[in-house]
Amino acid sequence: MTFYQHIINWYTDNKRDLPWRNTRNPYKIWLSEIMLQQTRVEQGLPYYNKFVNKFPTVHHLSAASEDLVMKMWQGLGYYSRARNLHATAKYISHELDGRFPDNYKDLKKLKGVGEYTAAAIASFSYDEPAPVVDGNVYRLLSRYFGVDLPINATEGIKYFKALAEEVMHTSDPATYNQAVMEFGARQCKPQNPDCEQCPLNSSCVALQEKKVASLPVKLKKGKIKKRYFNYLVPFNSTEIILEKRTGKDIWRDLYQFPLIETQGPANLDQIIAQERFRSIPGADPSKIWLYNQDDIVHKLSHQHIFTRFWIVNLEDELPGAVKKSRVKDYAMPVLLANFVHEFEFSN
DNA sequence: AAGCCGGGGGC
DNA sequence: GCCCCAGGCTT
C-alpha cells in the first residue's frame, strides 16, 4: 500500500465525528477553518456550534455588528481572525451575492485566508486537489520522510509543500486532506506517539533512526516580554467606565477599563499622579484602592502581563459610561472577563 | 525573514 | 517552565 492508502484506511477506522465534516457548505467549512487556525479542535468546537446557530448563513454573519462578533469570539484568541471573518462575510454577502469563491486561487484572496485555509476550503467544498499543510502535516511528513529542515523557515516551508503535493495524489483530495490532519493530530501526535501500533511504522524514517522525538525541527522564537498593566476600575452606583482598545497592540477592538501601563510594578502614588486617573470626573485620591494583593499574571504565548486592578469609587454621574449590568455584553480579554466575573461590582 | 497576535492543555 | 495547536498578517 502507498502512504496515502495507509492514511486513508487509518482515517476510516479512527475519524472523529466533527460537524464540519458532515457538510460541503463552503460557509461552514470556511467558518470552521478560520476558528481552528492555531486552535485545538476541542477549544474551537463550542465556538463553531455557537456561531452556526447564531449565524446560519454568511448573510446573517454579515448583518451582525462587529461588537457582537467580537463578543462571540471572546476567549478564542487571535482576535484579528474575528475582524477578518466579519469583513469577509460582508464582502461575500454584498459583493458576491453570498456565493463563495470556488477555487484555491480566489479563496486565497479573501482576508484571513492563507495557503492552508484556501486549500482546506477548496478541497473540502469543491474537491480541488490542493494539499493542506498545517502543523499536523509538517510533523507527519518530517517524521515519515526523516526531514530535518525547520518547518518555520522559508526553505522548509517550500520543501514540505512540494512533498505534500507529491504524496497526496489521489482521486479524493477532500478525504485525504481530512485524513492526513487527523492522522497527524491523533496518531503521529507531538508527544509520546504510539509508534508500535502505527500503520506506517515499518517505513517511517524517524522511527528507524530514533528521531521521532526530535522531529519536526522548529526554530525558536524570541523571549517573552514582561508588561505591567494597571487597570483603573472607575464606577459609581450604576455605571462604569469602559473603553475600546485601538492601535496595533494586543486585544485590538476589545473593551477594557482605563489602562495605565508602567515600566515596572506601580504603587498608589504613581497611579494617582497619572493624568489618566486625574481626568476621571470626580476621581478622589482617597477613594482608590488596590484590589489584588498579588499581581495577576496573565500569560500569553509571547508576553506575560503583570496586572493590578485599582478600584476607583465614584459618586458623580459618569457621562458616556456604561451600565454596570451591561459590562458582560462587551467583548473583553479573558484577563478582564475573569476579573468582572469575580468582582461582580458587588460593592 | 522575522516579529506579532491569545488562550488552553500536556508533560 | 516549555511546547504545541486544522496560520496569517505586518514590517
Short mmCIF file of C-alpha atoms (C1' of nucleotides) in Angstrom, two decimals:
data_model
loop_
_atom_site.label_atom_id
_atom_site.label_comp_id
_atom_site.label_asym_id
_atom_site.label_seq_id
_atom_site.Cartn_x
_atom_site.Cartn_y
_atom_site.Cartn_z
CA MET A 1 0.00 0.00 0.00
CA THR A 2 1.04 3.56 -0.60
CA PHE A 3 1.49 6.26 2.02
CA TYR A 4 -1.88 7.81 1.34
CA GLN A 5 -3.70 4.48 1.26
CA HIS A 6 -2.43 3.68 4.77
CA ILE A 7 -3.51 7.11 5.93
CA ILE A 8 -7.00 6.83 4.47
CA ASN A 9 -7.52 3.34 5.88
CA TRP A 10 -6.47 4.54 9.31
CA TYR A 11 -8.81 7.52 8.99
CA THR A 12 -11.76 5.34 8.05
CA ASP A 13 -11.33 3.46 11.30
CA ASN A 14 -10.40 6.36 13.59
CA LYS A 15 -12.08 9.55 12.42
CA ARG A 16 -13.89 11.76 14.89
CA ASP A 17 -17.41 12.86 14.10
CA LEU A 18 -16.97 16.62 13.76
CA PRO A 19 -19.76 18.86 12.49
CA TRP A 20 -17.75 20.49 9.69
CA ARG A 21 -17.03 17.03 8.30
CA ASN A 22 -20.70 16.43 7.60
CA THR A 23 -21.07 19.28 5.15
CA ARG A 24 -19.68 20.68 1.94
CA ASN A 25 -21.19 24.10 2.60
CA PRO A 26 -18.30 26.50 1.99
CA TYR A 27 -19.61 28.94 4.59
CA LYS A 28 -19.46 26.34 7.34
CA ILE A 29 -16.14 24.96 6.10
CA TRP A 30 -14.67 28.47 6.00
CA LEU A 31 -16.01 29.32 9.45
CA SER A 32 -14.55 26.17 10.96
CA GLU A 33 -11.17 26.64 9.30
CA ILE A 34 -10.77 30.22 10.48
CA MET A 35 -11.66 29.19 14.02
CA LEU A 36 -9.26 26.27 14.01
CA GLN A 37 -6.22 28.29 12.96
CA GLN A 38 -3.65 27.71 15.72
CA THR A 39 -6.50 26.41 17.83
CA ARG A 40 -7.26 22.91 19.10
CA VAL A 41 -10.39 21.23 17.83
CA GLU A 42 -11.68 20.82 21.39
CA GLN A 43 -11.31 24.54 22.02
CA GLY A 44 -12.85 25.66 18.75
CA LEU A 45 -15.79 23.26 18.63
CA PRO A 46 -18.14 25.06 21.05
CA TYR A 47 -17.47 28.37 19.29
CA TYR A 48 -18.27 26.78 15.94
CA ASN A 49 -21.59 25.48 17.19
CA LYS A 50 -22.43 28.82 18.74
CA PHE A 51 -21.67 30.71 15.53
CA VAL A 52 -23.56 28.32 13.27
CA ASN A 53 -26.63 28.61 15.48
CA LYS A 54 -26.49 32.38 15.68
CA PHE A 55 -25.39 32.94 12.07
CA PRO A 56 -26.76 30.12 9.90
CA THR A 57 -25.59 31.79 6.67
CA VAL A 58 -22.95 34.25 5.58
CA HIS A 59 -25.70 36.85 5.28
CA HIS A 60 -26.56 36.51 8.96
CA LEU A 61 -22.92 36.94 9.90
CA SER A 62 -22.59 39.86 7.54
CA ALA A 63 -25.56 41.62 9.11
CA ALA A 64 -24.25 41.32 12.67
CA SER A 65 -22.43 44.15 14.40
CA GLU A 66 -18.68 43.85 14.75
CA ASP A 67 -19.07 44.18 18.53
CA LEU A 68 -21.34 41.14 18.62
CA VAL A 69 -18.95 39.10 16.50
CA MET A 70 -16.09 40.05 18.79
CA LYS A 71 -18.15 39.20 21.84
CA MET A 72 -18.94 35.77 20.48
CA TRP A 73 -15.25 35.28 19.70
CA GLN A 74 -14.27 36.22 23.25
CA GLY A 75 -11.86 33.69 24.71
CA LEU A 76 -10.80 32.14 21.41
CA GLY A 77 -7.82 34.46 20.94
CA TYR A 78 -6.14 35.90 17.86
CA TYR A 79 -8.93 38.42 17.51
CA SER A 80 -7.84 39.65 14.09
CA ARG A 81 -9.40 36.41 12.88
CA ALA A 82 -12.80 37.66 14.03
CA ARG A 83 -12.33 41.05 12.38
CA ASN A 84 -11.28 39.42 9.11
CA LEU A 85 -14.11 36.91 9.38
CA HIS A 86 -16.66 39.67 9.66
CA ALA A 87 -15.11 41.76 6.87
CA THR A 88 -15.03 38.76 4.56
CA ALA A 89 -18.63 37.88 5.39
CA LYS A 90 -19.69 41.39 4.39
CA TYR A 91 -17.68 41.17 1.19
CA ILE A 92 -19.17 37.83 0.18
CA SER A 93 -22.68 38.81 1.15
CA HIS A 94 -22.64 42.22 -0.54
CA GLU A 95 -20.23 41.87 -3.45
CA LEU A 96 -20.58 38.18 -4.34
CA ASP A 97 -24.27 37.79 -3.54
CA GLY A 98 -23.43 35.24 -0.88
CA ARG A 99 -21.50 32.90 -3.19
CA PHE A 100 -18.06 31.86 -2.03
CA PRO A 101 -15.14 31.71 -4.46
CA ASP A 102 -14.98 28.12 -5.70
CA ASN A 103 -11.25 27.61 -6.20
CA TYR A 104 -7.97 27.85 -4.31
CA LYS A 105 -6.64 30.87 -6.14
CA ASP A 106 -9.67 33.05 -5.49
CA LEU A 107 -10.26 31.77 -1.97
CA LYS A 108 -6.74 32.78 -1.01
CA LYS A 109 -7.56 36.40 -1.87
CA LEU A 110 -10.04 36.59 0.99
CA LYS A 111 -8.96 38.37 4.17
CA GLY A 112 -7.76 35.90 6.76
CA VAL A 113 -7.44 33.07 4.23
CA GLY A 114 -3.87 31.93 3.57
CA GLU A 115 -2.45 28.90 1.82
CA TYR A 116 -3.62 26.38 4.36
CA THR A 117 -7.18 27.66 4.66
CA ALA A 118 -7.61 28.14 0.92
CA ALA A 119 -6.52 24.55 0.33
CA ALA A 120 -8.84 23.29 3.04
CA ILE A 121 -11.93 25.03 1.66
CA ALA A 122 -11.07 24.24 -1.96
CA SER A 123 -10.68 20.54 -1.23
CA PHE A 124 -13.48 20.06 1.31
CA SER A 125 -16.10 22.06 -0.58
CA TYR A 126 -15.03 21.69 -4.21
CA ASP A 127 -12.78 18.60 -4.42
CA GLU A 128 -9.87 20.65 -5.69
CA PRO A 129 -6.62 18.68 -5.26
CA ALA A 130 -4.84 21.28 -3.11
CA PRO A 131 -2.84 19.74 -0.24
CA VAL A 132 -3.28 21.16 3.24
CA VAL A 133 -0.02 21.75 5.07
CA ASP A 134 -0.75 22.55 8.69
CA GLY A 135 1.17 21.76 11.86
CA ASN A 136 -0.04 18.17 11.81
CA VAL A 137 1.11 17.62 8.24
CA TYR A 138 4.52 19.19 8.88
CA ARG A 139 5.04 16.81 11.77
CA LEU A 140 3.87 13.72 9.90
CA LEU A 141 5.93 14.42 6.77
CA SER A 142 9.07 15.42 8.65
CA ARG A 143 8.97 12.22 10.67
CA TYR A 144 7.87 9.78 8.00
CA PHE A 145 10.41 11.04 5.47
CA GLY A 146 13.04 11.98 8.05
CA VAL A 147 13.33 15.62 7.00
CA ASP A 148 15.07 17.91 9.50
CA LEU A 149 14.58 21.22 7.69
CA PRO A 150 12.97 23.74 10.08
CA ILE A 151 9.26 23.87 9.42
CA ASN A 152 9.08 27.60 10.17
CA ALA A 153 11.76 28.84 7.78
CA THR A 154 11.37 29.58 4.10
CA GLU A 155 13.34 26.62 2.76
CA GLY A 156 11.50 24.10 4.89
CA ILE A 157 8.07 25.56 4.16
CA LYS A 158 8.75 25.31 0.44
CA TYR A 159 10.17 21.80 0.73
CA PHE A 160 7.26 20.42 2.72
CA LYS A 161 4.71 21.96 0.43
CA ALA A 162 6.32 20.25 -2.56
CA LEU A 163 6.49 17.00 -0.61
CA ALA A 164 2.82 17.29 0.30
CA GLU A 165 1.96 17.78 -3.37
CA GLU A 166 3.84 14.62 -4.36
CA VAL A 167 2.33 12.46 -1.69
CA MET A 168 -1.33 13.42 -1.98
CA HIS A 169 -2.10 12.14 -5.47
CA THR A 170 -5.48 10.54 -5.03
CA SER A 171 -8.91 10.81 -6.55
CA ASP A 172 -10.40 12.04 -3.29
CA PRO A 173 -8.48 15.08 -2.03
CA ALA A 174 -11.18 16.02 0.47
CA THR A 175 -10.95 12.76 2.35
CA TYR A 176 -7.18 12.67 2.04
CA ASN A 177 -6.75 16.15 3.49
CA GLN A 178 -9.02 15.35 6.41
CA ALA A 179 -7.16 12.10 6.89
CA VAL A 180 -3.59 13.47 7.00
CA MET A 181 -4.53 16.09 9.56
CA GLU A 182 -6.43 13.65 11.73
CA PHE A 183 -3.58 11.17 11.48
CA GLY A 184 -1.06 13.83 12.48
CA ALA A 185 -3.22 15.07 15.32
CA ARG A 186 -4.04 11.71 16.88
CA GLN A 187 -1.59 9.06 15.70
CA CYS A 188 1.57 10.98 14.84
CA LYS A 189 0.98 13.36 17.73
CA PRO A 190 3.60 15.76 19.11
CA GLN A 191 4.44 13.95 22.34
CA ASN A 192 4.73 10.25 23.02
CA PRO A 193 3.16 8.92 19.82
CA ASP A 194 2.32 5.23 19.94
CA CYS A 195 4.57 4.12 17.12
CA GLU A 196 4.16 0.44 17.94
CA GLN A 197 0.64 0.43 16.66
CA CYS A 198 1.17 2.90 13.82
CA PRO A 199 0.30 1.57 10.37
CA LEU A 200 3.30 3.42 8.94
CA ASN A 201 5.86 2.14 11.43
CA SER A 202 7.63 -0.22 9.03
CA SER A 203 8.51 2.60 6.65
CA CYS A 204 8.84 5.64 8.94
CA VAL A 205 12.35 7.07 8.69
CA ALA A 206 12.22 8.86 12.03
CA LEU A 207 11.23 5.65 13.79
CA GLN A 208 14.04 3.62 12.20
CA GLU A 209 16.56 6.32 13.08
CA LYS A 210 15.13 7.06 16.54
CA LYS A 211 14.37 10.65 15.64
CA VAL A 212 10.66 10.69 16.36
CA ALA A 213 11.09 12.85 19.44
CA SER A 214 13.40 15.33 17.73
CA LEU A 215 11.24 15.91 14.65
CA PRO A 216 9.96 18.19 13.36
CA VAL A 217 12.67 20.81 13.79
CA LYS A 218 11.40 24.25 14.64
CA LEU A 219 13.34 27.49 15.07
CA LYS A 220 12.97 29.02 18.49
CA LYS A 221 11.17 32.27 18.91
CA GLY A 222 12.15 35.34 20.89
CA LYS A 223 12.00 35.92 24.59
CA ILE A 224 8.81 36.55 26.47
CA LYS A 225 8.26 40.20 27.33
CA LYS A 226 7.05 41.35 30.71
CA ARG A 227 4.45 44.11 30.83
CA TYR A 228 2.81 45.88 33.74
CA PHE A 229 -0.86 46.75 33.34
CA ASN A 230 -2.72 48.88 35.85
CA TYR A 231 -6.44 48.91 35.22
CA LEU A 232 -8.47 51.68 36.81
CA VAL A 233 -11.92 50.38 37.62
CA PRO A 234 -13.99 53.55 37.98
CA PHE A 235 -17.64 53.17 38.83
CA ASN A 236 -20.49 54.72 40.75
CA SER A 237 -23.68 53.05 41.95
CA THR A 238 -24.91 52.20 38.46
CA GLU A 239 -22.26 52.96 35.86
CA ILE A 240 -18.70 52.06 34.97
CA ILE A 241 -16.15 53.38 32.52
CA LEU A 242 -15.20 51.13 29.63
CA GLU A 243 -13.04 51.94 26.62
CA LYS A 244 -12.39 50.24 23.32
CA ARG A 245 -8.79 49.31 22.56
CA THR A 246 -7.30 50.75 19.40
CA GLY A 247 -3.89 50.61 17.78
CA LYS A 248 -1.75 47.66 16.80
CA ASP A 249 -1.24 46.16 20.23
CA ILE A 250 -2.87 43.01 21.59
CA TRP A 251 -6.64 42.83 22.01
CA ARG A 252 -7.45 45.45 19.40
CA ASP A 253 -11.17 46.28 19.27
CA LEU A 254 -11.87 44.64 22.61
CA TYR A 255 -13.11 46.63 25.59
CA GLN A 256 -11.25 47.35 28.79
CA PHE A 257 -11.13 49.60 31.82
CA PRO A 258 -8.91 52.69 31.62
CA LEU A 259 -5.37 51.33 31.43
CA ILE A 260 -2.10 52.72 32.71
CA GLU A 261 0.86 50.70 31.51
CA THR A 262 4.04 51.19 33.52
CA GLN A 263 7.63 50.02 33.09
CA GLY A 264 7.50 48.08 36.34
CA PRO A 265 5.20 47.41 39.30
CA ALA A 266 3.37 50.63 40.18
CA ASN A 267 2.37 51.89 43.61
CA LEU A 268 -0.56 54.08 44.62
CA ASP A 269 1.37 57.34 44.44
CA GLN A 270 2.41 56.65 40.87
CA ILE A 271 -1.14 55.82 39.84
CA ILE A 272 -2.84 58.87 41.34
CA ALA A 273 -0.23 61.12 39.75
CA GLN A 274 -1.19 59.87 36.29
CA GLU A 275 -3.22 62.11 34.03
CA ARG A 276 -5.43 59.18 33.11
CA PHE A 277 -6.50 58.93 36.74
CA ARG A 278 -6.86 62.65 37.30
CA SER A 279 -9.00 63.06 34.20
CA ILE A 280 -11.71 60.79 35.56
CA PRO A 281 -14.63 63.03 36.63
CA GLY A 282 -14.82 63.10 40.41
CA ALA A 283 -11.76 60.92 40.92
CA ASP A 284 -10.66 61.17 44.55
CA PRO A 285 -7.14 60.01 45.50
CA SER A 286 -8.52 58.99 48.90
CA LYS A 287 -11.07 56.65 47.32
CA ILE A 288 -8.87 54.39 45.27
CA TRP A 289 -7.64 51.01 46.43
CA LEU A 290 -5.69 48.08 45.11
CA TYR A 291 -7.97 45.13 44.51
CA ASN A 292 -5.42 42.33 44.20
CA GLN A 293 -2.66 42.00 46.77
CA ASP A 294 -0.58 39.82 44.45
CA ASP A 295 -0.11 40.60 40.78
CA ILE A 296 -2.37 38.65 38.49
CA VAL A 297 -0.08 37.20 35.85
CA HIS A 298 -1.81 36.71 32.53
CA LYS A 299 0.36 34.55 30.28
CA LEU A 300 0.20 34.88 26.54
CA SER A 301 2.49 32.95 24.23
CA HIS A 302 4.74 35.96 23.72
CA GLN A 303 4.25 38.15 26.79
CA HIS A 304 3.47 37.94 30.47
CA ILE A 305 1.22 40.64 31.78
CA PHE A 306 1.53 41.56 35.46
CA THR A 307 -1.78 43.09 36.34
CA ARG A 308 -3.09 45.30 39.13
CA PHE A 309 -6.70 46.38 39.42
CA TRP A 310 -7.21 49.75 41.08
CA ILE A 311 -10.75 50.25 42.27
CA VAL A 312 -11.89 53.86 41.89
CA ASN A 313 -15.06 54.65 43.81
CA LEU A 314 -17.09 57.49 42.37
CA GLU A 315 -20.22 59.31 43.37
CA ASP A 316 -20.90 61.65 40.47
CA GLU A 317 -22.69 60.80 37.26
CA LEU A 318 -20.44 59.43 34.51
CA PRO A 319 -21.27 60.83 31.08
CA GLY A 320 -20.57 58.23 28.40
CA ALA A 321 -20.12 55.39 30.84
CA VAL A 322 -21.92 52.04 30.54
CA LYS A 323 -24.38 50.42 32.87
CA LYS A 324 -22.67 48.04 35.26
CA SER A 325 -25.28 45.44 34.42
CA ARG A 326 -24.22 45.58 30.75
CA VAL A 327 -20.50 45.03 31.20
CA LYS A 328 -20.79 41.37 30.34
CA ASP A 329 -22.20 42.26 26.92
CA TYR A 330 -18.86 43.73 25.86
CA ALA A 331 -16.07 41.69 24.33
CA MET A 332 -13.15 41.71 26.74
CA PRO A 333 -9.85 39.87 27.06
CA VAL A 334 -10.07 36.79 29.27
CA LEU A 335 -7.93 38.62 31.82
CA LEU A 336 -10.69 41.20 32.28
CA ALA A 337 -13.61 38.82 31.85
CA ASN A 338 -12.21 36.81 34.75
CA PHE A 339 -11.98 39.93 36.87
CA VAL A 340 -15.52 41.01 36.01
CA HIS A 341 -16.81 37.56 36.89
CA GLU A 342 -15.00 37.55 40.23
CA PHE A 343 -15.60 41.13 41.26
CA GLU A 344 -19.23 41.42 40.18
CA PHE A 345 -19.24 45.05 41.30
CA SER A 346 -20.84 43.83 44.48
CA ASN A 347 -19.92 46.99 46.34
"C1'" DA B 1 12.99 36.85 7.10
"C1'" DA B 2 11.40 37.90 11.44
"C1'" DG B 3 8.00 39.53 14.62
"C1'" DC B 4 3.45 39.79 16.22
"C1'" DC B 5 -1.05 38.07 17.50
"C1'" DG B 6 -4.43 34.51 22.65
"C1'" DG B 7 -5.63 31.18 25.23
"C1'" DG B 8 -5.65 26.48 26.77
"C1'" DG B 9 -3.69 21.98 27.60
"C1'" DG B 10 0.04 18.33 28.01
"C1'" DC B 11 4.02 16.99 30.26
"C1'" DG C 1 8.72 26.14 32.57
"C1'" DC C 2 8.35 24.85 27.58
"C1'" DC C 3 5.93 23.24 23.60
"C1'" DC C 4 2.04 22.86 20.60
"C1'" DC C 5 -2.29 23.89 18.39
"C1'" DA C 6 -6.63 22.44 11.14
"C1'" DG C 7 -1.91 30.05 10.49
"C1'" DG C 8 -2.00 34.69 8.65
"C1'" DC C 9 -0.62 39.43 8.52
"C1'" DT C 10 2.68 43.16 9.01
"C1'" DT C 11 7.08 45.16 8.88
#
